[in-house]
């Protein structure tokens, strides 16, 4: 990943990828003060979405009308971008980045109903049910906007990455 990032023109200092208490992430290598620039990246090597972006994805992946409907849902738009790049496989310029993404997530969105019930926290359980229902609905809607629709598992993975 570092070779890919350098090849894209990214630079960084004051941190490295590492583990703290078994959790992988960015680890400071020196004291970092407010305002310190620790990463510089050209805009074209940052996978991002903005509210008023036109659809950057080809129509053989998703109809641009769906992208437009998701204007206020950056997470759904980012999920679509990730899924598109993932489906490209070796042809994706983001392959090195995608290769280090987790294959599964232990986040509540991905929990089984039994795991959610163990929370015994009705307000959170209700909110999670609404969120899962909404994204499940979007999976169904995507069937009309994608020639090769995503599965719920794929969408939930991408939303967890987003």
Tab-separated table of N, CA and C in Angstrom:
chain	number	residue	atom	x	y	z
A	1	UNK	N	0.830	-1.187	0.000
A	1	UNK	CA	0.000	0.000	0.000
A	1	UNK	C	0.875	1.252	0.000
A	2	UNK	N	1.961	1.221	0.769
A	2	UNK	CA	2.846	2.387	0.814
A	2	UNK	C	3.445	2.680	-0.558
A	3	UNK	N	3.846	1.635	-1.282
A	3	UNK	CA	4.397	1.843	-2.625
A	3	UNK	C	3.349	2.459	-3.544
A	4	UNK	N	2.118	1.974	-3.439
A	4	UNK	CA	1.031	2.529	-4.247
A	4	UNK	C	0.840	3.995	-3.909
A	5	UNK	N	0.772	4.310	-2.613
A	5	UNK	CA	0.536	5.690	-2.176
A	5	UNK	C	1.654	6.615	-2.663
A	6	UNK	N	2.890	6.183	-2.519
A	6	UNK	CA	4.014	6.996	-2.999
A	6	UNK	C	3.941	7.183	-4.504
A	7	UNK	N	3.568	6.127	-5.203
A	7	UNK	CA	3.428	6.205	-6.656
A	7	UNK	C	2.342	7.161	-7.103
A	8	UNK	N	1.367	7.400	-6.229
A	8	UNK	CA	0.276	8.331	-6.517
A	8	UNK	C	0.649	9.763	-6.163
A	9	UNK	N	1.828	9.945	-5.562
A	9	UNK	CA	2.264	11.289	-5.183
A	9	UNK	C	1.927	11.674	-3.758
A	10	UNK	N	1.525	10.724	-2.955
A	10	UNK	CA	1.212	11.008	-1.554
A	10	UNK	C	2.504	11.067	-0.742
A	11	UNK	N	2.512	11.929	0.252
A	11	UNK	CA	3.619	11.988	1.204
A	11	UNK	C	3.038	12.031	2.605
A	12	UNK	N	3.787	11.548	3.568
A	12	UNK	CA	3.345	11.566	4.954
A	12	UNK	C	4.561	11.530	5.858
A	13	UNK	N	4.345	11.997	7.076
A	13	UNK	CA	5.390	11.947	8.084
A	13	UNK	C	4.753	11.922	9.459
A	14	UNK	N	5.522	11.610	10.459
A	14	UNK	CA	5.101	11.642	11.859
A	14	UNK	C	4.215	10.480	12.275
A	15	UNK	N	3.970	9.530	11.385
A	15	UNK	CA	3.168	8.368	11.732
A	15	UNK	C	3.509	7.203	10.817
A	16	UNK	N	3.098	6.031	11.244
A	16	UNK	CA	3.263	4.832	10.421
A	16	UNK	C	2.106	3.885	10.732
A	17	UNK	N	1.903	2.928	9.866
A	17	UNK	CA	0.881	1.920	10.121
A	17	UNK	C	1.434	0.987	11.191
A	18	UNK	N	0.618	0.707	12.176
A	18	UNK	CA	1.048	-0.176	13.255
A	18	UNK	C	-0.127	-0.668	14.066
A	19	UNK	N	0.195	-1.290	15.200
A	19	UNK	CA	-0.832	-1.818	16.085
A	19	UNK	C	-0.650	-1.271	17.484
A	20	UNK	N	-1.757	-0.976	18.119
A	20	UNK	CA	-1.775	-0.586	19.523
A	20	UNK	C	-2.853	-1.424	20.190
A	21	UNK	N	-2.453	-2.214	21.156
A	21	UNK	CA	-3.386	-3.098	21.862
A	21	UNK	C	-4.186	-3.975	20.901
A	22	UNK	N	-3.522	-4.461	19.850
A	22	UNK	CA	-4.163	-5.359	18.899
A	22	UNK	C	-5.036	-4.688	17.866
A	23	UNK	N	-5.065	-3.361	17.844
A	23	UNK	CA	-5.889	-2.633	16.871
A	23	UNK	C	-4.962	-1.978	15.854
A	24	UNK	N	-5.180	-2.305	14.582
A	24	UNK	CA	-4.341	-1.785	13.506
A	24	UNK	C	-4.794	-0.390	13.124
A	25	UNK	N	-3.839	0.489	12.884
A	25	UNK	CA	-4.186	1.839	12.477
A	25	UNK	C	-2.956	2.696	12.326
A	26	UNK	N	-3.144	3.997	12.329
A	26	UNK	CA	-2.044	4.956	12.231
A	26	UNK	C	-1.490	5.203	13.635
A	27	UNK	N	-0.167	5.070	13.763
A	27	UNK	CA	0.490	5.243	15.046
A	27	UNK	C	1.498	6.387	14.921
A	28	UNK	N	1.392	7.359	15.802
A	28	UNK	CA	2.301	8.515	15.778
A	28	UNK	C	3.725	8.066	16.072
A	29	UNK	N	4.684	8.650	15.348
A	29	UNK	CA	6.096	8.369	15.588
A	29	UNK	C	6.779	9.533	16.303
A	30	UNK	N	6.030	10.603	16.502
A	30	UNK	CA	6.514	11.759	17.260
A	30	UNK	C	5.289	12.519	17.741
A	31	UNK	N	5.498	13.495	18.579
A	31	UNK	CA	4.384	14.316	19.041
A	31	UNK	C	3.816	15.097	17.855
A	32	UNK	N	2.515	15.061	17.710
A	32	UNK	CA	1.844	15.778	16.625
A	32	UNK	C	1.042	16.910	17.256
A	33	UNK	N	1.299	18.101	16.765
A	33	UNK	CA	0.634	19.289	17.309
A	33	UNK	C	-0.521	19.703	16.401
A	34	UNK	N	-1.479	20.403	16.968
A	34	UNK	CA	-2.593	20.937	16.187
A	34	UNK	C	-2.031	21.768	15.038
A	35	UNK	N	-2.546	21.533	13.857
A	35	UNK	CA	-2.102	22.287	12.690
A	35	UNK	C	-0.980	21.623	11.912
A	36	UNK	N	-0.319	20.598	12.485
A	36	UNK	CA	0.735	19.881	11.754
A	36	UNK	C	0.124	19.165	10.548
A	37	UNK	N	0.776	19.270	9.415
A	37	UNK	CA	0.355	18.524	8.224
A	37	UNK	C	1.091	17.192	8.260
A	38	UNK	N	0.334	16.109	8.323
A	38	UNK	CA	0.968	14.803	8.414
A	38	UNK	C	0.741	13.945	7.169
A	39	UNK	N	-0.171	14.390	6.276
A	39	UNK	CA	-0.409	13.692	5.005
A	39	UNK	C	-0.699	14.737	3.938
A	40	UNK	N	-0.076	14.554	2.775
A	40	UNK	CA	-0.412	15.348	1.596
A	40	UNK	C	-0.749	14.371	0.478
A	41	UNK	N	-1.865	14.633	-0.169
A	41	UNK	CA	-2.309	13.736	-1.225
A	41	UNK	C	-2.927	14.543	-2.356
A	42	UNK	N	-2.478	14.288	-3.582
A	42	UNK	CA	-3.141	14.936	-4.723
A	42	UNK	C	-4.615	14.526	-4.760
A	43	UNK	N	-5.464	15.444	-5.154
A	43	UNK	CA	-6.906	15.204	-5.159
A	43	UNK	C	-7.285	13.939	-5.934
A	44	UNK	N	-6.600	13.670	-7.036
A	44	UNK	CA	-6.983	12.511	-7.850
A	44	UNK	C	-6.567	11.172	-7.242
A	45	UNK	N	-5.847	11.199	-6.127
A	45	UNK	CA	-5.514	9.919	-5.484
A	45	UNK	C	-6.257	9.768	-4.159
A	46	UNK	N	-7.347	10.509	-4.020
A	46	UNK	CA	-8.197	10.388	-2.835
A	46	UNK	C	-9.577	9.946	-3.311
A	47	UNK	N	-10.011	8.818	-2.829
A	47	UNK	CA	-11.335	8.311	-3.187
A	47	UNK	C	-12.347	9.056	-2.326
A	48	UNK	N	-13.116	9.942	-2.960
A	48	UNK	CA	-14.046	10.769	-2.200
A	48	UNK	C	-15.295	11.061	-3.018
A	49	UNK	N	-16.318	11.507	-2.317
A	49	UNK	CA	-17.558	11.934	-2.962
A	49	UNK	C	-17.974	13.255	-2.340
A	50	UNK	N	-18.681	14.036	-3.113
A	50	UNK	CA	-19.231	15.296	-2.625
A	50	UNK	C	-20.709	15.345	-2.979
A	51	UNK	N	-21.435	16.144	-2.246
A	51	UNK	CA	-22.886	16.198	-2.397
A	51	UNK	C	-23.324	16.553	-3.819
A	52	UNK	N	-22.581	17.446	-4.479
A	52	UNK	CA	-23.022	17.909	-5.791
A	52	UNK	C	-22.241	17.297	-6.955
A	53	UNK	N	-21.511	16.212	-6.699
A	53	UNK	CA	-20.798	15.508	-7.761
A	53	UNK	C	-21.769	14.938	-8.784
A	54	UNK	N	-21.354	14.972	-10.038
A	54	UNK	CA	-22.077	14.185	-11.033
A	54	UNK	C	-21.587	12.749	-10.891
A	55	UNK	N	-22.359	11.830	-11.369
A	55	UNK	CA	-22.031	10.417	-11.207
A	55	UNK	C	-20.726	10.085	-11.944
A	56	UNK	N	-19.707	9.604	-11.212
A	56	UNK	CA	-18.439	9.267	-11.844
A	56	UNK	C	-18.399	7.829	-12.360
A	57	UNK	N	-19.484	7.107	-12.173
A	57	UNK	CA	-19.506	5.681	-12.496
A	57	UNK	C	-20.171	5.445	-13.850
A	58	UNK	N	-19.704	4.439	-14.572
A	58	UNK	CA	-20.297	4.169	-15.888
A	58	UNK	C	-21.719	3.617	-15.766
A	59	UNK	N	-22.502	3.842	-16.798
A	59	UNK	CA	-23.901	3.412	-16.771
A	59	UNK	C	-24.035	1.895	-16.780
A	60	UNK	N	-22.996	1.174	-17.195
A	60	UNK	CA	-23.093	-0.286	-17.126
A	60	UNK	C	-22.866	-0.801	-15.702
A	61	UNK	N	-22.573	0.120	-14.773
A	61	UNK	CA	-22.501	-0.237	-13.355
A	61	UNK	C	-23.745	0.254	-12.622
A	62	UNK	N	-24.046	1.560	-12.741
A	62	UNK	CA	-25.228	2.112	-12.068
A	62	UNK	C	-25.775	3.274	-12.887
A	63	UNK	N	-27.081	3.370	-12.910
A	63	UNK	CA	-27.756	4.470	-13.589
A	63	UNK	C	-27.486	5.761	-12.815
A	64	UNK	N	-27.107	6.813	-13.498
A	64	UNK	CA	-26.787	8.098	-12.861
A	64	UNK	C	-27.975	8.680	-12.102
A	65	UNK	N	-29.194	8.288	-12.467
A	65	UNK	CA	-30.370	8.791	-11.736
A	65	UNK	C	-30.341	8.359	-10.272
A	66	UNK	N	-29.856	7.134	-10.027
A	66	UNK	CA	-29.768	6.677	-8.635
A	66	UNK	C	-28.745	7.518	-7.876
A	67	UNK	N	-27.604	7.765	-8.499
A	67	UNK	CA	-26.571	8.607	-7.882
A	67	UNK	C	-27.165	9.964	-7.496
A	68	UNK	N	-27.920	10.542	-8.423
A	68	UNK	CA	-28.534	11.844	-8.165
A	68	UNK	C	-29.526	11.775	-7.001
A	69	UNK	N	-30.285	10.695	-6.920
A	69	UNK	CA	-31.244	10.532	-5.825
A	69	UNK	C	-30.547	10.420	-4.471
A	70	UNK	N	-29.326	9.959	-4.485
A	70	UNK	CA	-28.564	9.764	-3.242
A	70	UNK	C	-27.722	10.993	-2.900
A	71	UNK	N	-28.105	12.148	-3.391
A	71	UNK	CA	-27.326	13.380	-3.201
A	71	UNK	C	-26.979	13.635	-1.736
A	72	UNK	N	-27.898	13.405	-0.838
A	72	UNK	CA	-27.637	13.665	0.576
A	72	UNK	C	-27.071	12.481	1.335
A	73	UNK	N	-26.760	11.399	0.635
A	73	UNK	CA	-26.290	10.176	1.279
A	73	UNK	C	-24.874	9.848	0.815
A	74	UNK	N	-23.902	10.577	1.382
A	74	UNK	CA	-22.506	10.388	0.970
A	74	UNK	C	-22.070	8.943	1.176
A	75	UNK	N	-22.603	8.286	2.230
A	75	UNK	CA	-22.162	6.927	2.520
A	75	UNK	C	-22.603	5.938	1.436
A	76	UNK	N	-23.783	6.133	0.878
A	76	UNK	CA	-24.252	5.263	-0.199
A	76	UNK	C	-23.426	5.529	-1.462
A	77	UNK	N	-23.168	6.789	-1.751
A	77	UNK	CA	-22.344	7.126	-2.912
A	77	UNK	C	-20.935	6.543	-2.778
A	78	UNK	N	-20.342	6.672	-1.594
A	78	UNK	CA	-19.002	6.114	-1.394
A	78	UNK	C	-19.046	4.597	-1.511
A	79	UNK	N	-20.084	3.982	-0.978
A	79	UNK	CA	-20.228	2.533	-1.090
A	79	UNK	C	-20.265	2.116	-2.561
A	80	UNK	N	-20.991	2.850	-3.383
A	80	UNK	CA	-21.047	2.533	-4.809
A	80	UNK	C	-19.671	2.667	-5.461
A	81	UNK	N	-18.937	3.715	-5.108
A	81	UNK	CA	-17.588	3.886	-5.664
A	81	UNK	C	-16.686	2.717	-5.266
A	82	UNK	N	-16.755	2.320	-4.003
A	82	UNK	CA	-15.939	1.196	-3.532
A	82	UNK	C	-16.324	-0.100	-4.235
A	83	UNK	N	-17.619	-0.339	-4.372
A	83	UNK	CA	-18.074	-1.561	-5.024
A	83	UNK	C	-17.677	-1.594	-6.497
A	84	UNK	N	-17.752	-0.462	-7.153
A	84	UNK	CA	-17.328	-0.398	-8.548
A	84	UNK	C	-15.852	-0.765	-8.671
A	85	UNK	N	-15.030	-0.140	-7.857
A	85	UNK	CA	-13.589	-0.416	-7.911
A	85	UNK	C	-13.293	-1.861	-7.540
A	86	UNK	N	-14.009	-2.392	-6.562
A	86	UNK	CA	-13.805	-3.785	-6.158
A	86	UNK	C	-14.155	-4.738	-7.297
A	87	UNK	N	-15.231	-4.429	-8.003
A	87	UNK	CA	-15.624	-5.290	-9.125
A	87	UNK	C	-14.640	-5.214	-10.296
A	88	UNK	N	-13.937	-4.110	-10.410
A	88	UNK	CA	-12.914	-4.012	-11.465
A	88	UNK	C	-11.750	-4.961	-11.217
A	89	UNK	N	-11.540	-5.317	-9.969
A	89	UNK	CA	-10.459	-6.241	-9.631
A	89	UNK	C	-9.101	-5.666	-9.964
A	90	UNK	N	-8.273	-6.458	-10.642
A	90	UNK	CA	-6.898	-6.056	-10.963
A	90	UNK	C	-6.849	-4.813	-11.849
A	91	UNK	N	-7.926	-4.515	-12.553
A	91	UNK	CA	-7.953	-3.350	-13.443
A	91	UNK	C	-8.171	-2.033	-12.675
A	92	UNK	N	-8.502	-2.128	-11.402
A	92	UNK	CA	-8.767	-0.927	-10.608
A	92	UNK	C	-7.469	-0.252	-10.190
A	93	UNK	N	-7.429	1.057	-10.337
A	93	UNK	CA	-6.263	1.803	-9.855
A	93	UNK	C	-6.257	1.868	-8.327
A	94	UNK	N	-7.327	1.410	-7.704
A	94	UNK	CA	-7.443	1.384	-6.243
A	94	UNK	C	-7.223	-0.017	-5.669
A	95	UNK	N	-6.773	-0.962	-6.485
A	95	UNK	CA	-6.618	-2.345	-6.030
A	95	UNK	C	-5.762	-2.462	-4.775
A	96	UNK	N	-4.623	-1.795	-4.739
A	96	UNK	CA	-3.734	-1.889	-3.573
A	96	UNK	C	-4.445	-1.408	-2.311
A	97	UNK	N	-5.255	-0.378	-2.433
A	97	UNK	CA	-6.023	0.144	-1.297
A	97	UNK	C	-7.103	-0.854	-0.885
A	98	UNK	N	-7.841	-1.363	-1.858
A	98	UNK	CA	-8.914	-2.304	-1.556
A	98	UNK	C	-8.378	-3.600	-0.958
A	99	UNK	N	-7.187	-3.996	-1.362
A	99	UNK	CA	-6.599	-5.236	-0.854
A	99	UNK	C	-6.344	-5.210	0.651
A	100	UNK	N	-6.194	-4.025	1.232
A	100	UNK	CA	-5.955	-3.953	2.675
A	100	UNK	C	-7.230	-3.679	3.469
A	101	UNK	N	-8.346	-3.538	2.788
A	101	UNK	CA	-9.621	-3.332	3.485
A	101	UNK	C	-10.058	-4.654	4.105
A	102	UNK	N	-10.675	-4.595	5.279
A	102	UNK	CA	-11.185	-5.832	5.891
A	102	UNK	C	-12.220	-6.496	4.984
A	103	UNK	N	-12.245	-7.814	5.007
A	103	UNK	CA	-13.251	-8.542	4.223
A	103	UNK	C	-14.583	-8.591	4.961
A	104	UNK	N	-14.523	-8.536	6.275
A	104	UNK	CA	-15.734	-8.547	7.094
A	104	UNK	C	-15.590	-7.510	8.202
A	105	UNK	N	-16.723	-7.129	8.752
A	105	UNK	CA	-16.744	-6.153	9.831
A	105	UNK	C	-17.587	-6.675	10.979
A	106	UNK	N	-17.171	-6.359	12.188
A	106	UNK	CA	-17.930	-6.732	13.367
A	106	UNK	C	-18.781	-5.581	13.875
A	107	UNK	N	-19.219	-4.731	12.966
A	107	UNK	CA	-20.023	-3.575	13.345
A	107	UNK	C	-21.503	-3.973	13.447
A	108	UNK	N	-22.290	-3.229	14.207
A	108	UNK	CA	-23.702	-3.590	14.404
A	108	UNK	C	-24.485	-3.791	13.107
A	109	UNK	N	-24.178	-3.042	12.071
A	109	UNK	CA	-24.882	-3.211	10.803
A	109	UNK	C	-24.754	-4.647	10.293
A	110	UNK	N	-23.652	-5.296	10.617
A	110	UNK	CA	-23.368	-6.643	10.129
A	110	UNK	C	-23.691	-7.740	11.139
A	111	UNK	N	-24.207	-7.390	12.298
A	111	UNK	CA	-24.529	-8.387	13.313
A	111	UNK	C	-25.778	-9.178	12.932
A	112	UNK	N	-25.834	-10.392	13.442
A	112	UNK	CA	-27.041	-11.210	13.264
A	112	UNK	C	-28.132	-10.673	14.200
A	113	UNK	N	-29.369	-11.077	13.945
A	113	UNK	CA	-30.475	-10.655	14.813
A	113	UNK	C	-30.245	-11.124	16.251
A	114	UNK	N	-29.653	-12.312	16.398
A	114	UNK	CA	-29.375	-12.839	17.735
A	114	UNK	C	-28.364	-11.965	18.478
A	115	UNK	N	-27.340	-11.512	17.769
A	115	UNK	CA	-26.341	-10.636	18.390
A	115	UNK	C	-26.959	-9.294	18.783
A	116	UNK	N	-27.806	-8.772	17.939
A	116	UNK	CA	-28.464	-7.499	18.244
A	116	UNK	C	-29.351	-7.660	19.479
A	117	UNK	N	-30.078	-8.772	19.568
A	117	UNK	CA	-30.971	-9.005	20.712
A	117	UNK	C	-30.198	-9.068	22.022
A	118	UNK	N	-28.965	-9.529	21.969
A	118	UNK	CA	-28.154	-9.626	23.187
A	118	UNK	C	-27.815	-8.259	23.773
A	119	UNK	N	-27.951	-7.216	22.992
A	119	UNK	CA	-27.662	-5.877	23.493
A	119	UNK	C	-28.604	-5.489	24.631
A	120	UNK	N	-29.841	-5.912	24.518
A	120	UNK	CA	-30.862	-5.570	25.510
A	120	UNK	C	-30.941	-4.055	25.724
A	121	UNK	N	-30.853	-3.311	24.629
A	121	UNK	CA	-30.923	-1.846	24.652
A	121	UNK	C	-31.938	-1.461	23.572
A	122	UNK	N	-33.221	-1.433	23.926
A	122	UNK	CA	-34.298	-1.271	22.938
A	122	UNK	C	-34.132	-0.082	21.993
A	123	UNK	N	-33.732	1.080	22.497
A	123	UNK	CA	-33.614	2.257	21.624
A	123	UNK	C	-32.577	2.008	20.528
A	124	UNK	N	-31.413	1.493	20.879
A	124	UNK	CA	-30.380	1.203	19.883
A	124	UNK	C	-30.845	0.112	18.929
A	125	UNK	N	-31.483	-0.922	19.478
A	125	UNK	CA	-31.962	-2.024	18.644
A	125	UNK	C	-32.969	-1.516	17.618
A	126	UNK	N	-33.871	-0.619	18.035
A	126	UNK	CA	-34.863	-0.059	17.119
A	126	UNK	C	-34.188	0.778	16.028
A	127	UNK	N	-33.227	1.613	16.425
A	127	UNK	CA	-32.519	2.436	15.436
A	127	UNK	C	-31.751	1.574	14.448
A	128	UNK	N	-31.138	0.504	14.941
A	128	UNK	CA	-30.400	-0.404	14.060
A	128	UNK	C	-31.349	-1.115	13.102
A	129	UNK	N	-32.513	-1.517	13.583
A	129	UNK	CA	-33.499	-2.159	12.705
A	129	UNK	C	-33.932	-1.209	11.581
A	130	UNK	N	-34.138	0.059	11.930
A	130	UNK	CA	-34.516	1.050	10.923
A	130	UNK	C	-33.394	1.208	9.899
A	131	UNK	N	-32.163	1.318	10.371
A	131	UNK	CA	-31.032	1.473	9.454
A	131	UNK	C	-30.882	0.252	8.552
A	132	UNK	N	-30.954	-0.931	9.123
A	132	UNK	CA	-30.826	-2.149	8.315
A	132	UNK	C	-31.970	-2.256	7.309
A	133	UNK	N	-33.150	-1.899	7.745
A	133	UNK	CA	-34.312	-1.942	6.856
A	133	UNK	C	-34.127	-0.961	5.696
A	134	UNK	N	-33.672	0.241	6.007
A	134	UNK	CA	-33.454	1.248	4.963
A	134	UNK	C	-32.434	0.757	3.943
A	135	UNK	N	-31.286	0.291	4.410
A	135	UNK	CA	-30.256	-0.159	3.473
A	135	UNK	C	-30.685	-1.425	2.735
A	136	UNK	N	-31.483	-2.280	3.390
A	136	UNK	CA	-32.053	-3.439	2.705
A	136	UNK	C	-32.977	-3.000	1.578
A	137	UNK	N	-33.751	-1.951	1.841
A	137	UNK	CA	-34.631	-1.373	0.829
A	137	UNK	C	-33.813	-0.834	-0.344
A	138	UNK	N	-32.684	-0.193	-0.042
A	138	UNK	CA	-31.832	0.334	-1.114
A	138	UNK	C	-31.252	-0.793	-1.965
A	139	UNK	N	-30.956	-1.930	-1.366
A	139	UNK	CA	-30.483	-3.084	-2.141
A	139	UNK	C	-31.549	-3.482	-3.155
A	140	UNK	N	-32.799	-3.525	-2.714
A	140	UNK	CA	-33.910	-3.872	-3.608
A	140	UNK	C	-34.053	-2.808	-4.704
A	141	UNK	N	-33.996	-1.539	-4.333
A	141	UNK	CA	-34.114	-0.454	-5.322
A	141	UNK	C	-32.990	-0.507	-6.354
A	142	UNK	N	-31.801	-0.862	-5.902
A	142	UNK	CA	-30.663	-0.903	-6.824
A	142	UNK	C	-30.862	-1.913	-7.945
A	143	UNK	N	-31.737	-2.881	-7.737
A	143	UNK	CA	-32.009	-3.867	-8.796
A	143	UNK	C	-32.551	-3.198	-10.051
A	144	UNK	N	-33.211	-2.050	-9.886
A	144	UNK	CA	-33.749	-1.355	-11.058
A	144	UNK	C	-32.754	-0.350	-11.637
A	145	UNK	N	-31.670	-0.094	-10.929
A	145	UNK	CA	-30.688	0.894	-11.385
A	145	UNK	C	-29.339	0.293	-11.760
A	146	UNK	N	-29.168	-1.003	-11.532
A	146	UNK	CA	-27.892	-1.645	-11.827
A	146	UNK	C	-28.114	-2.869	-12.711
A	147	UNK	N	-27.381	-2.971	-13.824
A	147	UNK	CA	-27.495	-4.169	-14.653
A	147	UNK	C	-27.075	-5.440	-13.905
A	148	UNK	N	-26.086	-5.311	-13.020
A	148	UNK	CA	-25.614	-6.432	-12.198
A	148	UNK	C	-25.694	-5.972	-10.739
A	149	UNK	N	-26.881	-6.081	-10.135
A	149	UNK	CA	-27.112	-5.494	-8.810
A	149	UNK	C	-26.197	-6.059	-7.718
A	150	UNK	N	-25.965	-5.239	-6.713
A	150	UNK	CA	-25.180	-5.663	-5.559
A	150	UNK	C	-26.056	-6.487	-4.631
A	151	UNK	N	-25.419	-7.315	-3.839
A	151	UNK	CA	-26.127	-8.063	-2.808
A	151	UNK	C	-26.146	-7.233	-1.529
A	152	UNK	N	-26.983	-7.641	-0.591
A	152	UNK	CA	-27.013	-6.948	0.697
A	152	UNK	C	-25.650	-7.073	1.377
A	153	UNK	N	-25.035	-8.220	1.296
A	153	UNK	CA	-23.715	-8.417	1.909
A	153	UNK	C	-22.688	-7.453	1.310
A	154	UNK	N	-22.720	-7.298	-0.014
A	154	UNK	CA	-21.778	-6.372	-0.670
A	154	UNK	C	-22.026	-4.937	-0.234
A	155	UNK	N	-23.288	-4.517	-0.229
A	155	UNK	CA	-23.591	-3.137	0.150
A	155	UNK	C	-23.211	-2.878	1.606
A	156	UNK	N	-23.537	-3.823	2.505
A	156	UNK	CA	-23.203	-3.621	3.914
A	156	UNK	C	-21.690	-3.573	4.113
A	157	UNK	N	-20.933	-4.368	3.354
A	157	UNK	CA	-19.469	-4.313	3.424
A	157	UNK	C	-18.997	-2.907	3.017
A	158	UNK	N	-19.486	-2.437	1.888
A	158	UNK	CA	-19.042	-1.134	1.370
A	158	UNK	C	-19.463	0.000	2.303
A	159	UNK	N	-20.657	-0.081	2.861
A	159	UNK	CA	-21.099	0.944	3.818
A	159	UNK	C	-20.212	0.930	5.065
A	160	UNK	N	-19.782	-0.238	5.467
A	160	UNK	CA	-18.895	-0.347	6.635
A	160	UNK	C	-17.520	0.227	6.337
A	161	UNK	N	-17.089	0.163	5.095
A	161	UNK	CA	-15.808	0.753	4.688
A	161	UNK	C	-15.911	2.260	4.570
A	162	UNK	N	-17.085	2.745	4.177
A	162	UNK	CA	-17.258	4.161	3.836
A	162	UNK	C	-17.012	5.111	4.964
